[in-house]
């Protein structure tokens, strides 16, 4: 009887292990498809296609795109980076993952990507990804999934390709090829307000875009960002809207259009005098 009981227990343990491994394989294969329901996706991106994301995903995508431009990488590199983060984390800054994987790209400290704390910084993670991609000979001529695989060395090398279309839509919008293409709704309780929000925005623009020229308004409730041309203006405007929730952005105006957190949409303004500047306003102190 004892031997039989032990055999039954052992068999049960094996079945549990098989189930766990099976679940893990499914999660790795579908990757970022396991995301929140549509009701939680507060941002829409429309640029020859449509993508819906929640606030965290949108902010992470905007930072990944901006870091790629800082690296002076071709726009296709941004597509590859976004498709990789889509698959690995669903564009979320995960605290863990398979074995010791961490962050947006599920980079592993044991494989030399950096410390867990470093990898959890989206800017650090994006910088490390672009640095690795740049070393891949001929990546520009590869399919999105092949270029990503050269960096990631995933057990599912074809998985990145299914995110290519969404990543191309995001890239067109976030790099300024579309007008008023990123629209997010922000609730009544943003993560930041007032001077703290304006300061965080200025710092974020500097870190993501390398901009040191963003000027904070005297009342500490907004800032202006010089834009050398319309395309750059929309890059910064879309970045600001992408970070609206986590940085308390209330209003963004550029190119005759204005986005507001209340409406969550871009609308024409008749008396726009921003010229070659992107103007942003943050929520005042409560």
PDB file of C-alpha atoms in Angstrom:
ATOM      1  CA  UNK A   1       0.000   0.000   0.000  1.00  0.00           C
ATOM      2  CA  UNK A   2       2.847   2.417   0.913  1.00  0.00           C
ATOM      3  CA  UNK A   3       4.629   1.706  -2.361  1.00  0.00           C
ATOM      4  CA  UNK A   4       1.413   2.267  -4.295  1.00  0.00           C
ATOM      5  CA  UNK A   5       0.731   5.545  -2.487  1.00  0.00           C
ATOM      6  CA  UNK A   6       4.235   6.781  -3.233  1.00  0.00           C
ATOM      7  CA  UNK A   7       3.762   5.879  -6.888  1.00  0.00           C
ATOM      8  CA  UNK A   8       0.473   7.776  -7.048  1.00  0.00           C
ATOM      9  CA  UNK A   9       2.040  10.853  -5.403  1.00  0.00           C
ATOM     10  CA  UNK A  10       5.029  10.718  -7.737  1.00  0.00           C
ATOM     11  CA  UNK A  11       2.718  10.436 -10.719  1.00  0.00           C
ATOM     12  CA  UNK A  12       0.756  13.453  -9.513  1.00  0.00           C
ATOM     13  CA  UNK A  13       3.924  15.506  -9.141  1.00  0.00           C
ATOM     14  CA  UNK A  14       4.973  14.623 -12.676  1.00  0.00           C
ATOM     15  CA  UNK A  15       1.574  15.668 -14.038  1.00  0.00           C
ATOM     16  CA  UNK A  16       1.779  19.007 -12.205  1.00  0.00           C
ATOM     17  CA  UNK A  17       5.263  19.639 -13.565  1.00  0.00           C
ATOM     18  CA  UNK A  18       4.135  18.797 -17.084  1.00  0.00           C
ATOM     19  CA  UNK A  19       1.196  21.191 -16.722  1.00  0.00           C
ATOM     20  CA  UNK A  20       3.431  23.983 -15.419  1.00  0.00           C
ATOM     21  CA  UNK A  21       5.895  23.529 -18.259  1.00  0.00           C
ATOM     22  CA  UNK A  22       3.016  23.492 -20.746  1.00  0.00           C
ATOM     23  CA  UNK A  23       1.577  26.716 -19.370  1.00  0.00           C
ATOM     24  CA  UNK A  24       5.003  28.364 -19.505  1.00  0.00           C
ATOM     25  CA  UNK A  25       5.481  27.312 -23.108  1.00  0.00           C
ATOM     26  CA  UNK A  26       2.096  28.762 -24.065  1.00  0.00           C
ATOM     27  CA  UNK A  27       2.881  32.050 -22.311  1.00  0.00           C
ATOM     28  CA  UNK A  28       6.268  32.273 -24.027  1.00  0.00           C
ATOM     29  CA  UNK A  29       4.683  31.560 -27.392  1.00  0.00           C
ATOM     30  CA  UNK A  30       1.836  34.072 -27.192  1.00  0.00           C
ATOM     31  CA  UNK A  31       3.907  36.604 -25.275  1.00  0.00           C
ATOM     32  CA  UNK A  32       2.309  40.011 -25.107  1.00  0.00           C
ATOM     33  CA  UNK A  33      -1.008  38.741 -26.429  1.00  0.00           C
ATOM     34  CA  UNK A  34      -2.007  38.051 -22.831  1.00  0.00           C
ATOM     35  CA  UNK A  35      -2.878  41.658 -22.094  1.00  0.00           C
ATOM     36  CA  UNK A  36      -5.545  43.573 -20.271  1.00  0.00           C
ATOM     37  CA  UNK A  37      -9.097  43.751 -21.666  1.00  0.00           C
ATOM     38  CA  UNK A  38      -9.969  46.518 -24.104  1.00  0.00           C
ATOM     39  CA  UNK A  39     -11.764  48.530 -21.420  1.00  0.00           C
ATOM     40  CA  UNK A  40      -8.418  49.205 -19.730  1.00  0.00           C
ATOM     41  CA  UNK A  41      -6.653  50.371 -22.884  1.00  0.00           C
ATOM     42  CA  UNK A  42      -6.791  54.105 -22.486  1.00  0.00           C
ATOM     43  CA  UNK A  43      -4.561  55.038 -25.444  1.00  0.00           C
ATOM     44  CA  UNK A  44      -5.165  54.669 -29.165  1.00  0.00           C
ATOM     45  CA  UNK A  45      -2.597  55.138 -31.906  1.00  0.00           C
ATOM     46  CA  UNK A  46      -3.701  55.685 -35.495  1.00  0.00           C
ATOM     47  CA  UNK A  47      -1.134  55.929 -38.277  1.00  0.00           C
ATOM     48  CA  UNK A  48      -2.061  53.818 -41.318  1.00  0.00           C
ATOM     49  CA  UNK A  49      -3.383  51.311 -38.819  1.00  0.00           C
ATOM     50  CA  UNK A  50      -4.723  51.310 -35.283  1.00  0.00           C
ATOM     51  CA  UNK A  51      -3.223  50.086 -32.005  1.00  0.00           C
ATOM     52  CA  UNK A  52      -4.800  50.199 -28.534  1.00  0.00           C
ATOM     53  CA  UNK A  53      -2.644  50.206 -25.402  1.00  0.00           C
ATOM     54  CA  UNK A  54      -2.990  51.049 -21.743  1.00  0.00           C
ATOM     55  CA  UNK A  55      -1.111  53.957 -20.159  1.00  0.00           C
ATOM     56  CA  UNK A  56       1.912  51.946 -19.014  1.00  0.00           C
ATOM     57  CA  UNK A  57       2.347  50.238 -22.375  1.00  0.00           C
ATOM     58  CA  UNK A  58       2.053  53.570 -24.191  1.00  0.00           C
ATOM     59  CA  UNK A  59       4.648  55.270 -22.003  1.00  0.00           C
ATOM     60  CA  UNK A  60       7.085  52.379 -22.460  1.00  0.00           C
ATOM     61  CA  UNK A  61       6.601  52.349 -26.232  1.00  0.00           C
ATOM     62  CA  UNK A  62       7.253  56.102 -26.423  1.00  0.00           C
ATOM     63  CA  UNK A  63      10.472  55.769 -24.446  1.00  0.00           C
ATOM     64  CA  UNK A  64      11.704  52.855 -26.576  1.00  0.00           C
ATOM     65  CA  UNK A  65      11.085  54.871 -29.749  1.00  0.00           C
ATOM     66  CA  UNK A  66      12.803  57.990 -28.417  1.00  0.00           C
ATOM     67  CA  UNK A  67      15.901  56.097 -27.294  1.00  0.00           C
ATOM     68  CA  UNK A  68      16.203  54.629 -30.792  1.00  0.00           C
ATOM     69  CA  UNK A  69      16.315  58.126 -32.271  1.00  0.00           C
ATOM     70  CA  UNK A  70      18.923  59.156 -29.704  1.00  0.00           C
ATOM     71  CA  UNK A  71      21.025  56.282 -31.008  1.00  0.00           C
ATOM     72  CA  UNK A  72      20.538  57.649 -34.541  1.00  0.00           C
ATOM     73  CA  UNK A  73      19.324  54.208 -35.563  1.00  0.00           C
ATOM     74  CA  UNK A  74      17.177  53.714 -38.677  1.00  0.00           C
ATOM     75  CA  UNK A  75      13.471  53.719 -37.986  1.00  0.00           C
ATOM     76  CA  UNK A  76      13.346  49.997 -38.686  1.00  0.00           C
ATOM     77  CA  UNK A  77      15.390  49.519 -35.515  1.00  0.00           C
ATOM     78  CA  UNK A  78      12.524  51.049 -33.550  1.00  0.00           C
ATOM     79  CA  UNK A  79      10.120  48.592 -35.198  1.00  0.00           C
ATOM     80  CA  UNK A  80      12.385  45.700 -34.188  1.00  0.00           C
ATOM     81  CA  UNK A  81      12.748  47.000 -30.629  1.00  0.00           C
ATOM     82  CA  UNK A  82       9.006  47.501 -30.179  1.00  0.00           C
ATOM     83  CA  UNK A  83       8.183  44.073 -31.625  1.00  0.00           C
ATOM     84  CA  UNK A  84      10.709  42.531 -29.246  1.00  0.00           C
ATOM     85  CA  UNK A  85       9.258  44.274 -26.191  1.00  0.00           C
ATOM     86  CA  UNK A  86       5.734  43.380 -27.346  1.00  0.00           C
ATOM     87  CA  UNK A  87       6.631  39.697 -27.413  1.00  0.00           C
ATOM     88  CA  UNK A  88       8.858  39.538 -24.354  1.00  0.00           C
ATOM     89  CA  UNK A  89       6.786  41.561 -21.913  1.00  0.00           C
ATOM     90  CA  UNK A  90       3.666  42.918 -23.622  1.00  0.00           C
ATOM     91  CA  UNK A  91       5.384  46.338 -23.403  1.00  0.00           C
ATOM     92  CA  UNK A  92       5.386  46.084 -19.601  1.00  0.00           C
ATOM     93  CA  UNK A  93       8.310  46.631 -17.266  1.00  0.00           C
ATOM     94  CA  UNK A  94       8.099  43.219 -15.592  1.00  0.00           C
ATOM     95  CA  UNK A  95       9.771  42.522 -12.259  1.00  0.00           C
ATOM     96  CA  UNK A  96      10.566  38.946 -13.287  1.00  0.00           C
ATOM     97  CA  UNK A  97      10.104  36.266 -15.896  1.00  0.00           C
ATOM     98  CA  UNK A  98      11.686  33.056 -17.147  1.00  0.00           C
ATOM     99  CA  UNK A  99      14.623  32.220 -14.892  1.00  0.00           C
ATOM    100  CA  UNK A 100      16.254  35.588 -14.075  1.00  0.00           C
ATOM    101  CA  UNK A 101      14.711  37.592 -16.936  1.00  0.00           C
ATOM    102  CA  UNK A 102      13.685  41.155 -16.063  1.00  0.00           C
ATOM    103  CA  UNK A 103      12.074  44.201 -17.630  1.00  0.00           C
ATOM    104  CA  UNK A 104      10.697  45.246 -21.005  1.00  0.00           C
ATOM    105  CA  UNK A 105      12.986  43.018 -23.053  1.00  0.00           C
ATOM    106  CA  UNK A 106      13.289  40.250 -20.443  1.00  0.00           C
ATOM    107  CA  UNK A 107      17.040  40.677 -20.348  1.00  0.00           C
ATOM    108  CA  UNK A 108      18.957  38.375 -17.998  1.00  0.00           C
ATOM    109  CA  UNK A 109      21.557  39.591 -15.476  1.00  0.00           C
ATOM    110  CA  UNK A 110      23.250  36.180 -15.671  1.00  0.00           C
ATOM    111  CA  UNK A 111      23.834  36.776 -19.396  1.00  0.00           C
ATOM    112  CA  UNK A 112      25.617  40.077 -18.868  1.00  0.00           C
ATOM    113  CA  UNK A 113      22.758  42.506 -19.558  1.00  0.00           C
ATOM    114  CA  UNK A 114      23.231  44.335 -16.255  1.00  0.00           C
ATOM    115  CA  UNK A 115      21.940  44.166 -12.715  1.00  0.00           C
ATOM    116  CA  UNK A 116      18.211  43.566 -12.094  1.00  0.00           C
ATOM    117  CA  UNK A 117      17.881  47.160 -10.908  1.00  0.00           C
ATOM    118  CA  UNK A 118      19.504  48.493 -14.071  1.00  0.00           C
ATOM    119  CA  UNK A 119      17.417  46.336 -16.386  1.00  0.00           C
ATOM    120  CA  UNK A 120      14.203  47.469 -14.672  1.00  0.00           C
ATOM    121  CA  UNK A 121      14.993  50.987 -15.905  1.00  0.00           C
ATOM    122  CA  UNK A 122      13.224  51.168 -19.310  1.00  0.00           C
ATOM    123  CA  UNK A 123      15.825  53.601 -20.670  1.00  0.00           C
ATOM    124  CA  UNK A 124      18.720  51.392 -19.652  1.00  0.00           C
ATOM    125  CA  UNK A 125      17.014  48.316 -21.121  1.00  0.00           C
ATOM    126  CA  UNK A 126      16.274  50.082 -24.413  1.00  0.00           C
ATOM    127  CA  UNK A 127      19.831  51.381 -24.654  1.00  0.00           C
ATOM    128  CA  UNK A 128      21.227  47.894 -24.138  1.00  0.00           C
ATOM    129  CA  UNK A 129      18.889  46.459 -26.775  1.00  0.00           C
ATOM    130  CA  UNK A 130      19.877  49.019 -29.423  1.00  0.00           C
ATOM    131  CA  UNK A 131      23.552  48.575 -28.596  1.00  0.00           C
ATOM    132  CA  UNK A 132      23.231  44.825 -29.169  1.00  0.00           C
ATOM    133  CA  UNK A 133      21.180  45.236 -32.349  1.00  0.00           C
ATOM    134  CA  UNK A 134      23.717  47.638 -33.792  1.00  0.00           C
ATOM    135  CA  UNK A 135      26.368  44.926 -33.541  1.00  0.00           C
ATOM    136  CA  UNK A 136      24.345  42.472 -35.652  1.00  0.00           C
ATOM    137  CA  UNK A 137      25.760  42.528 -39.159  1.00  0.00           C
ATOM    138  CA  UNK A 138      23.097  43.078 -41.797  1.00  0.00           C
ATOM    139  CA  UNK A 139      20.184  43.359 -39.368  1.00  0.00           C
ATOM    140  CA  UNK A 140      18.647  46.093 -41.569  1.00  0.00           C
ATOM    141  CA  UNK A 141      17.972  43.544 -44.328  1.00  0.00           C
ATOM    142  CA  UNK A 142      16.497  40.911 -42.032  1.00  0.00           C
ATOM    143  CA  UNK A 143      12.885  40.245 -41.197  1.00  0.00           C
ATOM    144  CA  UNK A 144      11.810  41.829 -37.931  1.00  0.00           C
ATOM    145  CA  UNK A 145      11.756  38.474 -36.157  1.00  0.00           C
ATOM    146  CA  UNK A 146      15.200  37.458 -37.438  1.00  0.00           C
ATOM    147  CA  UNK A 147      16.793  40.723 -36.323  1.00  0.00           C
ATOM    148  CA  UNK A 148      15.159  40.432 -32.905  1.00  0.00           C
ATOM    149  CA  UNK A 149      16.231  36.818 -32.551  1.00  0.00           C
ATOM    150  CA  UNK A 150      19.869  37.716 -33.200  1.00  0.00           C
ATOM    151  CA  UNK A 151      19.715  39.813 -30.047  1.00  0.00           C
ATOM    152  CA  UNK A 152      17.328  37.807 -27.879  1.00  0.00           C
ATOM    153  CA  UNK A 153      18.176  34.187 -28.791  1.00  0.00           C
ATOM    154  CA  UNK A 154      14.673  33.081 -27.875  1.00  0.00           C
ATOM    155  CA  UNK A 155      13.330  29.541 -27.819  1.00  0.00           C
ATOM    156  CA  UNK A 156      10.598  30.886 -30.125  1.00  0.00           C
ATOM    157  CA  UNK A 157      12.473  32.736 -32.886  1.00  0.00           C
ATOM    158  CA  UNK A 158       9.388  33.303 -35.059  1.00  0.00           C
ATOM    159  CA  UNK A 159       7.304  34.852 -32.276  1.00  0.00           C
ATOM    160  CA  UNK A 160       8.458  38.444 -32.821  1.00  0.00           C
ATOM    161  CA  UNK A 161       7.094  38.664 -36.358  1.00  0.00           C
ATOM    162  CA  UNK A 162       3.463  38.678 -35.249  1.00  0.00           C
ATOM    163  CA  UNK A 163       4.040  42.103 -33.667  1.00  0.00           C
ATOM    164  CA  UNK A 164       5.601  43.704 -36.749  1.00  0.00           C
ATOM    165  CA  UNK A 165       2.412  45.421 -37.951  1.00  0.00           C
ATOM    166  CA  UNK A 166       1.540  46.925 -34.566  1.00  0.00           C
ATOM    167  CA  UNK A 167       5.137  48.047 -34.126  1.00  0.00           C
ATOM    168  CA  UNK A 168       5.157  49.769 -37.496  1.00  0.00           C
ATOM    169  CA  UNK A 169       2.004  51.711 -36.574  1.00  0.00           C
ATOM    170  CA  UNK A 170       3.559  52.802 -33.283  1.00  0.00           C
ATOM    171  CA  UNK A 171       6.816  53.764 -34.982  1.00  0.00           C
ATOM    172  CA  UNK A 172       5.090  55.938 -37.585  1.00  0.00           C
ATOM    173  CA  UNK A 173       3.193  57.795 -34.893  1.00  0.00           C
ATOM    174  CA  UNK A 174       5.913  58.110 -32.266  1.00  0.00           C
ATOM    175  CA  UNK A 175       8.525  59.282 -34.771  1.00  0.00           C
ATOM    176  CA  UNK A 176       6.311  62.057 -36.069  1.00  0.00           C
ATOM    177  CA  UNK A 177       5.069  60.734 -39.415  1.00  0.00           C
ATOM    178  CA  UNK A 178       1.439  61.260 -38.413  1.00  0.00           C
ATOM    179  CA  UNK A 179      -0.448  64.251 -37.009  1.00  0.00           C
ATOM    180  CA  UNK A 180      -2.372  63.922 -33.735  1.00  0.00           C
ATOM    181  CA  UNK A 181      -1.896  60.163 -33.910  1.00  0.00           C
ATOM    182  CA  UNK A 182      -1.491  59.341 -30.208  1.00  0.00           C
ATOM    183  CA  UNK A 183      -4.538  59.982 -28.040  1.00  0.00           C
ATOM    184  CA  UNK A 184      -4.846  58.958 -24.383  1.00  0.00           C
ATOM    185  CA  UNK A 185      -7.467  59.547 -21.738  1.00  0.00           C
ATOM    186  CA  UNK A 186      -6.335  60.463 -18.231  1.00  0.00           C
ATOM    187  CA  UNK A 187      -8.469  60.106 -15.126  1.00  0.00           C
ATOM    188  CA  UNK A 188      -8.914  62.697 -12.429  1.00  0.00           C
ATOM    189  CA  UNK A 189      -6.039  61.313 -10.392  1.00  0.00           C
ATOM    190  CA  UNK A 190      -2.791  61.523 -12.412  1.00  0.00           C
ATOM    191  CA  UNK A 191       0.392  60.168 -10.856  1.00  0.00           C
ATOM    192  CA  UNK A 192       1.929  63.665 -10.574  1.00  0.00           C
ATOM    193  CA  UNK A 193       0.829  67.289 -10.363  1.00  0.00           C
ATOM    194  CA  UNK A 194       2.244  70.792 -10.319  1.00  0.00           C
ATOM    195  CA  UNK A 195       5.948  71.494 -10.080  1.00  0.00           C
ATOM    196  CA  UNK A 196       6.819  67.824  -9.591  1.00  0.00           C
ATOM    197  CA  UNK A 197       5.053  66.934 -12.848  1.00  0.00           C
ATOM    198  CA  UNK A 198       6.695  69.759 -14.828  1.00  0.00           C
ATOM    199  CA  UNK A 199      10.121  68.830 -13.459  1.00  0.00           C
ATOM    200  CA  UNK A 200       9.615  65.142 -14.255  1.00  0.00           C
ATOM    201  CA  UNK A 201       8.540  65.977 -17.814  1.00  0.00           C
ATOM    202  CA  UNK A 202      11.605  68.129 -18.372  1.00  0.00           C
ATOM    203  CA  UNK A 203      13.845  65.368 -17.046  1.00  0.00           C
ATOM    204  CA  UNK A 204      12.071  62.740 -19.149  1.00  0.00           C
ATOM    205  CA  UNK A 205      12.469  64.763 -22.335  1.00  0.00           C
ATOM    206  CA  UNK A 206      16.147  65.153 -21.582  1.00  0.00           C
ATOM    207  CA  UNK A 207      16.715  61.455 -20.884  1.00  0.00           C
ATOM    208  CA  UNK A 208      14.574  60.063 -23.715  1.00  0.00           C
ATOM    209  CA  UNK A 209      15.288  62.610 -26.450  1.00  0.00           C
ATOM    210  CA  UNK A 210      18.516  64.227 -25.269  1.00  0.00           C
ATOM    211  CA  UNK A 211      16.719  67.569 -25.008  1.00  0.00           C
ATOM    212  CA  UNK A 212      18.148  70.140 -22.647  1.00  0.00           C
ATOM    213  CA  UNK A 213      16.138  73.054 -24.048  1.00  0.00           C
ATOM    214  CA  UNK A 214      12.695  72.338 -22.597  1.00  0.00           C
ATOM    215  CA  UNK A 215      11.775  75.421 -20.608  1.00  0.00           C
ATOM    216  CA  UNK A 216       9.492  75.300 -17.597  1.00  0.00           C
ATOM    217  CA  UNK A 217       6.897  78.050 -17.252  1.00  0.00           C
ATOM    218  CA  UNK A 218       7.208  80.548 -14.416  1.00  0.00           C
ATOM    219  CA  UNK A 219       4.168  79.190 -12.586  1.00  0.00           C
ATOM    220  CA  UNK A 220       5.628  75.675 -12.709  1.00  0.00           C
ATOM    221  CA  UNK A 221       2.523  74.186 -14.334  1.00  0.00           C
ATOM    222  CA  UNK A 222       3.832  73.667 -17.859  1.00  0.00           C
ATOM    223  CA  UNK A 223       6.677  73.743 -20.311  1.00  0.00           C
ATOM    224  CA  UNK A 224       7.518  74.508 -23.919  1.00  0.00           C
ATOM    225  CA  UNK A 225       9.663  72.380 -26.196  1.00  0.00           C
ATOM    226  CA  UNK A 226      11.368  73.945 -29.234  1.00  0.00           C
ATOM    227  CA  UNK A 227      10.736  71.971 -32.433  1.00  0.00           C
ATOM    228  CA  UNK A 228      13.038  72.477 -35.402  1.00  0.00           C
ATOM    229  CA  UNK A 229      10.408  71.141 -37.800  1.00  0.00           C
ATOM    230  CA  UNK A 230       6.886  69.725 -37.823  1.00  0.00           C
ATOM    231  CA  UNK A 231       7.989  66.122 -37.643  1.00  0.00           C
ATOM    232  CA  UNK A 232      10.068  66.706 -34.541  1.00  0.00           C
ATOM    233  CA  UNK A 233       7.232  68.677 -33.038  1.00  0.00           C
ATOM    234  CA  UNK A 234       4.891  65.728 -33.386  1.00  0.00           C
ATOM    235  CA  UNK A 235       7.509  63.396 -31.930  1.00  0.00           C
ATOM    236  CA  UNK A 236       7.605  65.475 -28.763  1.00  0.00           C
ATOM    237  CA  UNK A 237       3.839  66.078 -28.717  1.00  0.00           C
ATOM    238  CA  UNK A 238       3.098  62.364 -29.012  1.00  0.00           C
ATOM    239  CA  UNK A 239       5.697  61.561 -26.349  1.00  0.00           C
ATOM    240  CA  UNK A 240       4.040  64.027 -23.979  1.00  0.00           C
ATOM    241  CA  UNK A 241       0.608  62.482 -24.510  1.00  0.00           C
ATOM    242  CA  UNK A 242       2.096  58.988 -24.125  1.00  0.00           C
ATOM    243  CA  UNK A 243       3.408  60.002 -20.712  1.00  0.00           C
ATOM    244  CA  UNK A 244       0.298  61.929 -19.725  1.00  0.00           C
ATOM    245  CA  UNK A 245      -0.845  59.606 -16.948  1.00  0.00           C
ATOM    246  CA  UNK A 246       2.494  58.965 -15.262  1.00  0.00           C
ATOM    247  CA  UNK A 247       3.611  62.611 -15.579  1.00  0.00           C
ATOM    248  CA  UNK A 248       0.344  64.451 -15.002  1.00  0.00           C
ATOM    249  CA  UNK A 249      -0.018  66.071 -18.437  1.00  0.00           C
ATOM    250  CA  UNK A 250      -3.301  67.970 -18.785  1.00  0.00           C
ATOM    251  CA  UNK A 251      -2.942  69.637 -22.183  1.00  0.00           C
ATOM    252  CA  UNK A 252      -0.619  69.515 -25.233  1.00  0.00           C
ATOM    253  CA  UNK A 253      -0.762  71.949 -28.135  1.00  0.00           C
ATOM    254  CA  UNK A 254       1.107  71.901 -31.455  1.00  0.00           C
ATOM    255  CA  UNK A 255       0.488  72.487 -35.143  1.00  0.00           C
ATOM    256  CA  UNK A 256      -2.949  73.979 -34.746  1.00  0.00           C
ATOM    257  CA  UNK A 257      -4.197  71.020 -32.700  1.00  0.00           C
ATOM    258  CA  UNK A 258      -4.724  70.549 -28.988  1.00  0.00           C
ATOM    259  CA  UNK A 259      -5.028  67.388 -26.907  1.00  0.00           C
ATOM    260  CA  UNK A 260      -6.657  67.523 -23.477  1.00  0.00           C
ATOM    261  CA  UNK A 261      -6.779  64.903 -20.760  1.00  0.00           C
ATOM    262  CA  UNK A 262     -10.482  65.600 -20.259  1.00  0.00           C
ATOM    263  CA  UNK A 263     -11.459  64.733 -23.843  1.00  0.00           C
ATOM    264  CA  UNK A 264      -8.584  62.379 -24.618  1.00  0.00           C
ATOM    265  CA  UNK A 265      -8.604  63.548 -28.246  1.00  0.00           C
ATOM    266  CA  UNK A 266      -6.908  66.066 -30.543  1.00  0.00           C
ATOM    267  CA  UNK A 267      -9.048  68.991 -31.710  1.00  0.00           C
ATOM    268  CA  UNK A 268      -8.381  72.035 -33.845  1.00  0.00           C
ATOM    269  CA  UNK A 269      -7.732  75.341 -32.104  1.00  0.00           C
ATOM    270  CA  UNK A 270      -8.442  78.605 -33.863  1.00  0.00           C
ATOM    271  CA  UNK A 271      -5.944  80.863 -32.120  1.00  0.00           C
ATOM    272  CA  UNK A 272      -2.859  78.678 -32.023  1.00  0.00           C
ATOM    273  CA  UNK A 273       0.273  80.778 -31.621  1.00  0.00           C
ATOM    274  CA  UNK A 274       2.712  78.062 -30.625  1.00  0.00           C
ATOM    275  CA  UNK A 275       4.641  78.286 -33.911  1.00  0.00           C
ATOM    276  CA  UNK A 276       7.728  76.101 -33.703  1.00  0.00           C
ATOM    277  CA  UNK A 277       7.100  75.075 -30.107  1.00  0.00           C
ATOM    278  CA  UNK A 278       5.215  72.256 -28.427  1.00  0.00           C
ATOM    279  CA  UNK A 279       3.368  73.599 -25.395  1.00  0.00           C
ATOM    280  CA  UNK A 280       2.323  71.348 -22.517  1.00  0.00           C
ATOM    281  CA  UNK A 281       0.387  72.027 -19.331  1.00  0.00           C
ATOM    282  CA  UNK A 282       0.327  69.770 -16.282  1.00  0.00           C
ATOM    283  CA  UNK A 283      -2.371  69.314 -13.673  1.00  0.00           C
ATOM    284  CA  UNK A 284      -2.174  71.929 -10.931  1.00  0.00           C
ATOM    285  CA  UNK A 285      -1.635  70.933  -7.330  1.00  0.00           C
ATOM    286  CA  UNK A 286      -4.781  69.455  -5.815  1.00  0.00           C
TER     287      UNK A 286
END
